[in-house]
Amino acid sequence: MSALRLGDTAPDFTAQTSEGEINFHEWLGDSWGILFSHPADYTPVCTTELGTVAKYTEQFKKRNVKVAALSVDGVESHHGWIKDINETQNTTVNFPIIADEDRKVATLYDMIHPKADNTLTVRSVFVIGADKKIKLILIYPASTGRNFDELVRVIDSLQLTAYQKLATPANWKNGDDCVVSPAIKTEDIPTLFPKGHTVIKPYLRTTPQPDIK
Ligand code: BEZ
């Protein structure tokens, strides 16, 4: 199959996980989702990544985001490794780790890049909206642990811009000024964004981040 692209529906699947069998779309329900792969259980970088995700539970919950991890190891291996993650990272893994031994999900999501590794998954991240559409794809090499603050930042931007005619500029963080969508006429900005606005160029207009309604 061809590689997934932004706007595609996240492929559905049924899989065994460390928390039992899940049907992905049913499990997501009305939530946003993060599906992320890691190369293998009992490896150092992956251990820190999964421990970090567990520590971000409240951040993801606040944003209505469910998280699932995936590697090509089996359920028994996941259970043993979760004990190590909890012990060494001082946390409690409370999200499912998919046991994709037959590489069904990894193939659906194009998570195996043979020139990087023939059998193991790379570090892929898919952010999926409440509409089940893919909103973000990141692909990292095995040697680089991911930055989960960046994922939270992007989800804040995605959720803001999904509901408001805004975009977010370089290095934006939640609470910073936003960019008004080019589709909005400058004369219509005060009605849409009453907190004020600045016209830097006719195509570059900023406004304070609106309050969440
Ligand atoms: C790790 O998670 O530490 C790792 C996994 C595969 C290759 C290199 C590092």
Coordinates of C-alpha atoms and ligand atoms in Angstrom, one line a residue:
M1 CA 0.0 0.0 0.0
S2 CA 1.1 3.6 -0.5
A3 CA 2.3 5.5 2.5
L4 CA -0.2 7.3 4.7
R5 CA -0.7 11.0 4.3
L6 CA -2.2 13.8 6.4
G7 CA -5.9 13.8 6.1
D8 CA -6.2 10.0 5.4
T9 CA -8.4 8.0 7.8
A10 CA -6.2 6.2 10.3
P11 CA -6.4 2.5 9.3
D12 CA -8.5 0.5 11.7
F13 CA -7.2 -2.8 13.2
T14 CA -7.7 -5.3 15.9
A15 CA -4.6 -6.2 17.9
Q16 CA -3.4 -7.8 21.1
T17 CA -1.9 -5.4 23.6
S18 CA -0.6 -5.3 27.1
E19 CA -4.1 -4.3 28.2
G20 CA -6.0 -7.0 26.2
E21 CA -7.4 -7.0 22.7
I22 CA -8.4 -3.7 21.2
N23 CA -10.2 -2.6 18.1
F24 CA -8.4 0.7 17.4
H25 CA -11.3 2.8 16.2
E26 CA -13.6 1.6 19.0
W27 CA -10.9 2.1 21.6
L28 CA -10.3 5.7 20.3
G29 CA -14.1 6.4 20.6
D30 CA -14.5 10.2 20.5
S31 CA -10.9 10.9 21.7
W32 CA -8.0 12.2 19.8
G33 CA -5.2 9.6 19.6
I34 CA -1.5 9.1 19.4
L35 CA -0.1 5.9 18.0
F36 CA 3.6 5.6 18.3
S37 CA 6.0 2.8 17.4
H38 CA 9.4 2.0 19.1
P39 CA 12.0 -0.4 17.8
A40 CA 12.0 -3.0 20.6
D41 CA 11.3 -3.9 24.2
Y42 CA 14.1 -3.9 26.7
T43 CA 16.1 -1.2 24.9
P44 CA 17.3 2.0 26.7
V45 CA 15.9 4.8 24.7
C46 CA 12.5 3.1 24.4
T47 CA 12.4 2.6 28.1
T48 CA 12.9 6.4 28.7
E49 CA 10.3 7.2 26.1
L50 CA 7.5 5.0 27.5
G51 CA 8.3 6.2 31.0
T52 CA 8.0 9.8 29.8
V53 CA 4.6 9.1 28.1
A54 CA 3.3 7.6 31.3
K55 CA 4.3 10.8 33.2
Y56 CA 2.4 12.8 30.6
T57 CA -0.9 11.1 31.4
E58 CA -2.6 14.2 32.9
Q59 CA -1.4 16.4 30.0
F60 CA -2.9 13.9 27.4
K61 CA -6.1 13.4 29.5
K62 CA -6.7 17.2 29.7
R63 CA -6.5 17.3 25.9
N64 CA -8.8 14.3 25.4
V65 CA -6.0 12.2 23.8
K66 CA -5.6 8.5 24.2
V67 CA -2.1 7.0 23.6
A68 CA -1.1 3.6 22.3
A69 CA 2.5 2.3 21.8
L70 CA 3.6 -0.5 19.4
S71 CA 6.5 -2.8 18.8
V72 CA 6.9 -6.1 17.1
D73 CA 7.5 -7.9 20.5
G74 CA 4.9 -10.1 22.1
V75 CA 2.5 -9.5 25.1
E76 CA 4.6 -11.4 27.6
S77 CA 7.7 -9.4 26.7
H78 CA 5.7 -6.2 27.0
H79 CA 4.5 -7.2 30.5
G80 CA 8.0 -8.0 31.7
W81 CA 9.4 -4.8 30.2
I82 CA 6.6 -2.6 31.7
K83 CA 7.8 -3.7 35.2
D84 CA 11.3 -2.4 34.3
I85 CA 9.9 0.9 32.9
N86 CA 7.8 1.4 36.1
E87 CA 10.8 0.7 38.3
T88 CA 13.5 2.6 36.4
Q89 CA 11.4 5.6 35.3
N90 CA 9.5 5.8 38.6
T91 CA 6.1 5.8 37.0
T92 CA 3.2 3.5 36.0
V93 CA 2.6 2.6 32.4
N94 CA -1.1 3.0 32.0
F95 CA -1.6 2.8 28.2
P96 CA -1.7 -0.2 25.9
I97 CA 1.4 -1.4 24.2
I98 CA 0.4 -3.2 21.0
A99 CA 2.1 -6.6 20.4
D100 CA 2.5 -6.5 16.7
E101 CA 4.4 -9.8 16.3
D102 CA 3.1 -10.4 12.8
R103 CA 3.8 -6.8 11.8
K104 CA 0.2 -6.3 10.6
V105 CA -0.2 -2.8 12.2
A106 CA 3.4 -1.8 11.4
T107 CA 2.7 -2.6 7.7
L108 CA -0.6 -0.8 7.7
Y109 CA 1.1 2.3 9.1
D110 CA 4.4 1.9 7.1
M111 CA 6.4 1.8 10.3
I112 CA 9.2 -0.5 9.0
H113 CA 11.7 1.3 6.9
P114 CA 13.9 -1.6 5.5
K115 CA 16.9 0.7 4.9
A116 CA 16.9 1.6 8.5
D117 CA 16.1 -1.9 9.8
N118 CA 14.6 -4.8 8.0
T119 CA 12.4 -6.1 10.8
L120 CA 12.1 -3.5 13.6
T121 CA 9.8 -0.5 13.6
V122 CA 11.3 3.0 13.4
R123 CA 10.1 5.7 15.9
S124 CA 6.9 6.7 14.1
V125 CA 4.2 9.0 15.6
F126 CA 0.7 9.4 14.3
V127 CA -1.6 12.0 15.8
I128 CA -5.2 11.2 15.0
G129 CA -8.1 13.6 15.4
A130 CA -11.5 12.9 16.9
D131 CA -12.7 12.5 13.3
K132 CA -10.1 9.5 12.9
K133 CA -8.1 11.5 10.3
I134 CA -4.3 11.6 10.5
K135 CA -3.3 15.1 11.6
L136 CA 0.5 14.7 12.1
I137 CA 3.1 12.2 11.1
L138 CA 6.6 12.2 12.6
I139 CA 9.4 9.7 11.9
Y140 CA 12.5 9.5 14.0
P141 CA 15.5 7.1 13.8
A142 CA 16.1 4.5 16.5
S143 CA 19.0 6.4 18.0
T144 CA 16.9 9.6 18.8
G145 CA 14.3 9.6 21.6
R146 CA 11.3 11.8 20.9
N147 CA 10.4 15.1 22.5
F148 CA 7.0 14.6 24.0
D149 CA 6.7 18.3 24.9
E150 CA 6.7 19.0 21.2
L151 CA 3.9 16.5 20.7
V152 CA 1.8 18.2 23.4
R153 CA 2.6 21.6 21.7
V154 CA 1.5 20.3 18.3
I155 CA -1.7 18.9 19.8
D156 CA -2.5 22.3 21.3
S157 CA -2.0 23.9 17.9
L158 CA -4.0 21.2 16.1
Q159 CA -6.9 21.5 18.6
L160 CA -6.9 25.3 18.5
T161 CA -6.7 25.6 14.7
A162 CA -9.3 22.8 14.2
Y163 CA -12.0 25.1 15.8
Q164 CA -10.7 28.6 15.0
K165 CA -9.6 30.3 11.8
L166 CA -6.1 30.6 13.1
A167 CA -2.6 29.1 12.5
T168 CA 0.3 29.1 14.9
P169 CA 3.7 30.6 14.1
A170 CA 7.2 29.2 14.5
N171 CA 8.0 28.1 18.1
W172 CA 4.5 28.9 19.2
K173 CA 3.5 27.7 22.7
N174 CA 0.0 27.6 24.2
G175 CA -0.9 31.1 25.2
D176 CA 1.3 32.9 22.6
D177 CA -0.1 35.1 19.9
C178 CA -1.6 33.3 16.8
V179 CA -1.6 34.0 13.1
V180 CA -4.9 34.9 11.5
S181 CA -5.8 32.6 8.7
P182 CA -5.1 34.1 5.2
A183 CA -8.7 33.3 4.3
I184 CA -10.0 36.0 6.7
K185 CA -10.3 39.6 5.5
T186 CA -8.6 42.1 7.7
E187 CA -11.9 44.0 8.2
D188 CA -13.5 40.9 9.6
I189 CA -10.8 40.2 12.2
P190 CA -12.3 42.4 15.0
T191 CA -15.6 40.5 15.0
L192 CA -13.9 37.1 14.9
F193 CA -11.0 37.9 17.3
P194 CA -12.1 40.7 19.7
K195 CA -9.0 40.6 21.8
G196 CA -7.3 42.7 19.2
H197 CA -4.9 42.2 16.2
T198 CA -1.8 43.5 14.6
V199 CA -1.3 43.9 10.9
I200 CA 2.4 43.4 10.2
K201 CA 1.9 42.8 6.5
P202 CA -1.5 42.4 4.7
Y203 CA -0.7 38.6 4.7
L204 CA 0.7 38.5 8.2
R205 CA -1.8 39.4 10.9
T206 CA -1.5 38.3 14.5
T207 CA -4.0 38.1 17.4
P208 CA -3.8 37.1 21.0
Q209 CA -4.8 33.4 21.5
P210 CA -8.6 33.4 22.0
D211 CA -10.0 31.9 25.3
I212 CA -11.2 28.3 25.0
K213 CA -15.0 28.3 24.6
Ligands
BEZ1 C1 16.8 2.1 22.2 O1 15.6 2.2 22.4 O2 17.6 2.4 23.0 C2 17.2 1.6 20.8 C3 16.5 0.7 20.1 C4 17.0 0.3 18.9 C5 18.2 0.8 18.4 C6 18.9 1.7 19.1 C7 18.5 2.1 20.4

